[in-house]
């Protein structure tokens, strides 16, 4: 009856925010511009910017095009995002 539940002071980031962060980091590491990557991916510069800022949730097709334009695979991005979320919120149980 006296159990205390601790809540994190910051909510866990949304998947789209973590994806955007990883995409932006990869683009900057590669020293590429938004316009360059957007052009290679076949999306607008504004849309890619919104994805990177975590404002838009891209379809799997768009995500595939963007990671491809960055020379990555979807599994690479997924692994990076999972690691990032684990660092922020602790281990994740995928099965009960």
PDB file of C-alpha atoms in Angstrom:
ATOM      1  CA  UNK A   1       0.000   0.000   0.000  1.00  0.00           C
ATOM      2  CA  UNK A   2       2.889   2.361   0.556  1.00  0.00           C
ATOM      3  CA  UNK A   3       4.682   1.663  -2.730  1.00  0.00           C
ATOM      4  CA  UNK A   4       6.249   4.675  -4.383  1.00  0.00           C
ATOM      5  CA  UNK A   5       6.527   4.762  -8.143  1.00  0.00           C
ATOM      6  CA  UNK A   6       9.349   6.907  -9.488  1.00  0.00           C
ATOM      7  CA  UNK A   7       8.784   8.656 -12.780  1.00  0.00           C
ATOM      8  CA  UNK A   8      11.659   9.993 -14.824  1.00  0.00           C
ATOM      9  CA  UNK A   9      11.988  13.771 -14.792  1.00  0.00           C
ATOM     10  CA  UNK A  10      12.068  13.747 -18.608  1.00  0.00           C
ATOM     11  CA  UNK A  11       9.762  11.625 -20.671  1.00  0.00           C
ATOM     12  CA  UNK A  12      11.347   9.019 -22.894  1.00  0.00           C
ATOM     13  CA  UNK A  13      11.938  10.460 -26.376  1.00  0.00           C
ATOM     14  CA  UNK A  14       9.624   9.422 -29.144  1.00  0.00           C
ATOM     15  CA  UNK A  15      10.935   7.004 -31.765  1.00  0.00           C
ATOM     16  CA  UNK A  16      10.738   9.716 -34.433  1.00  0.00           C
ATOM     17  CA  UNK A  17      12.860  12.034 -32.273  1.00  0.00           C
ATOM     18  CA  UNK A  18      15.538   9.387 -31.778  1.00  0.00           C
ATOM     19  CA  UNK A  19      15.473   8.535 -35.504  1.00  0.00           C
ATOM     20  CA  UNK A  20      15.825  12.196 -36.413  1.00  0.00           C
ATOM     21  CA  UNK A  21      18.740  12.632 -34.040  1.00  0.00           C
ATOM     22  CA  UNK A  22      20.598   9.664 -35.512  1.00  0.00           C
ATOM     23  CA  UNK A  23      19.955  10.780 -39.092  1.00  0.00           C
ATOM     24  CA  UNK A  24      21.202  14.284 -38.347  1.00  0.00           C
ATOM     25  CA  UNK A  25      24.300  12.957 -36.582  1.00  0.00           C
ATOM     26  CA  UNK A  26      25.110  10.685 -39.527  1.00  0.00           C
ATOM     27  CA  UNK A  27      24.588  13.484 -42.052  1.00  0.00           C
ATOM     28  CA  UNK A  28      26.781  15.885 -40.109  1.00  0.00           C
ATOM     29  CA  UNK A  29      29.482  13.264 -39.574  1.00  0.00           C
ATOM     30  CA  UNK A  30      29.497  12.704 -43.330  1.00  0.00           C
ATOM     31  CA  UNK A  31      29.715  16.505 -43.779  1.00  0.00           C
ATOM     32  CA  UNK A  32      26.703  16.545 -46.092  1.00  0.00           C
ATOM     33  CA  UNK A  33      24.058  19.213 -46.419  1.00  0.00           C
ATOM     34  CA  UNK A  34      20.342  18.762 -45.936  1.00  0.00           C
ATOM     35  CA  UNK A  35      19.807  19.650 -49.594  1.00  0.00           C
ATOM     36  CA  UNK A  36      22.345  17.073 -50.774  1.00  0.00           C
ATOM     37  CA  UNK A  37      20.878  14.185 -48.775  1.00  0.00           C
ATOM     38  CA  UNK A  38      17.293  15.232 -49.521  1.00  0.00           C
ATOM     39  CA  UNK A  39      18.039  15.299 -53.244  1.00  0.00           C
ATOM     40  CA  UNK A  40      19.636  11.846 -53.158  1.00  0.00           C
ATOM     41  CA  UNK A  41      16.695  10.496 -51.147  1.00  0.00           C
ATOM     42  CA  UNK A  42      14.058  12.096 -53.382  1.00  0.00           C
ATOM     43  CA  UNK A  43      12.457  14.181 -50.628  1.00  0.00           C
ATOM     44  CA  UNK A  44      12.271  17.913 -50.044  1.00  0.00           C
ATOM     45  CA  UNK A  45      14.873  19.649 -47.924  1.00  0.00           C
ATOM     46  CA  UNK A  46      12.117  20.941 -45.648  1.00  0.00           C
ATOM     47  CA  UNK A  47      10.708  17.436 -45.115  1.00  0.00           C
ATOM     48  CA  UNK A  48      14.138  16.002 -44.288  1.00  0.00           C
ATOM     49  CA  UNK A  49      14.695  18.853 -41.846  1.00  0.00           C
ATOM     50  CA  UNK A  50      11.382  18.042 -40.142  1.00  0.00           C
ATOM     51  CA  UNK A  51      12.343  14.356 -39.944  1.00  0.00           C
ATOM     52  CA  UNK A  52      15.702  15.243 -38.380  1.00  0.00           C
ATOM     53  CA  UNK A  53      14.007  17.480 -35.821  1.00  0.00           C
ATOM     54  CA  UNK A  54      11.602  14.700 -34.883  1.00  0.00           C
ATOM     55  CA  UNK A  55       8.560  16.579 -36.146  1.00  0.00           C
ATOM     56  CA  UNK A  56       7.571  14.115 -38.878  1.00  0.00           C
ATOM     57  CA  UNK A  57       7.217  10.345 -38.749  1.00  0.00           C
ATOM     58  CA  UNK A  58       8.429   9.173 -42.158  1.00  0.00           C
ATOM     59  CA  UNK A  59       7.069   6.107 -43.917  1.00  0.00           C
ATOM     60  CA  UNK A  60       9.325   3.088 -44.163  1.00  0.00           C
ATOM     61  CA  UNK A  61       9.877   3.913 -47.834  1.00  0.00           C
ATOM     62  CA  UNK A  62      11.042   7.451 -47.080  1.00  0.00           C
ATOM     63  CA  UNK A  63      13.178   6.246 -44.199  1.00  0.00           C
ATOM     64  CA  UNK A  64      14.749   3.646 -46.461  1.00  0.00           C
ATOM     65  CA  UNK A  65      15.509   6.296 -49.076  1.00  0.00           C
ATOM     66  CA  UNK A  66      17.099   8.638 -46.530  1.00  0.00           C
ATOM     67  CA  UNK A  67      19.269   5.977 -44.890  1.00  0.00           C
ATOM     68  CA  UNK A  68      20.257   4.759 -48.347  1.00  0.00           C
ATOM     69  CA  UNK A  69      21.265   8.294 -49.305  1.00  0.00           C
ATOM     70  CA  UNK A  70      23.455   8.298 -46.208  1.00  0.00           C
ATOM     71  CA  UNK A  71      25.032   4.971 -47.130  1.00  0.00           C
ATOM     72  CA  UNK A  72      23.301   3.077 -44.339  1.00  0.00           C
ATOM     73  CA  UNK A  73      20.820   0.229 -44.101  1.00  0.00           C
ATOM     74  CA  UNK A  74      17.592   0.335 -42.105  1.00  0.00           C
ATOM     75  CA  UNK A  75      19.046  -2.211 -39.682  1.00  0.00           C
ATOM     76  CA  UNK A  76      21.976   0.163 -39.020  1.00  0.00           C
ATOM     77  CA  UNK A  77      19.600   2.981 -38.151  1.00  0.00           C
ATOM     78  CA  UNK A  78      17.374   0.732 -36.051  1.00  0.00           C
ATOM     79  CA  UNK A  79      20.378  -0.509 -34.072  1.00  0.00           C
ATOM     80  CA  UNK A  80      21.603   3.016 -33.422  1.00  0.00           C
ATOM     81  CA  UNK A  81      18.170   4.228 -32.346  1.00  0.00           C
ATOM     82  CA  UNK A  82      17.709   1.237 -30.043  1.00  0.00           C
ATOM     83  CA  UNK A  83      21.095   1.870 -28.428  1.00  0.00           C
ATOM     84  CA  UNK A  84      20.269   5.537 -27.977  1.00  0.00           C
ATOM     85  CA  UNK A  85      16.915   4.823 -26.358  1.00  0.00           C
ATOM     86  CA  UNK A  86      18.503   2.197 -24.100  1.00  0.00           C
ATOM     87  CA  UNK A  87      21.116   4.704 -22.898  1.00  0.00           C
ATOM     88  CA  UNK A  88      18.394   7.238 -22.128  1.00  0.00           C
ATOM     89  CA  UNK A  89      15.797   4.999 -20.507  1.00  0.00           C
ATOM     90  CA  UNK A  90      17.649   1.845 -19.467  1.00  0.00           C
ATOM     91  CA  UNK A  91      17.303  -1.716 -20.782  1.00  0.00           C
ATOM     92  CA  UNK A  92      14.248  -2.547 -22.830  1.00  0.00           C
ATOM     93  CA  UNK A  93      12.442  -5.874 -22.459  1.00  0.00           C
ATOM     94  CA  UNK A  94      11.215  -6.969 -25.861  1.00  0.00           C
ATOM     95  CA  UNK A  95       9.396 -10.106 -24.672  1.00  0.00           C
ATOM     96  CA  UNK A  96       7.469 -10.938 -21.556  1.00  0.00           C
TER      97      UNK A  96
END
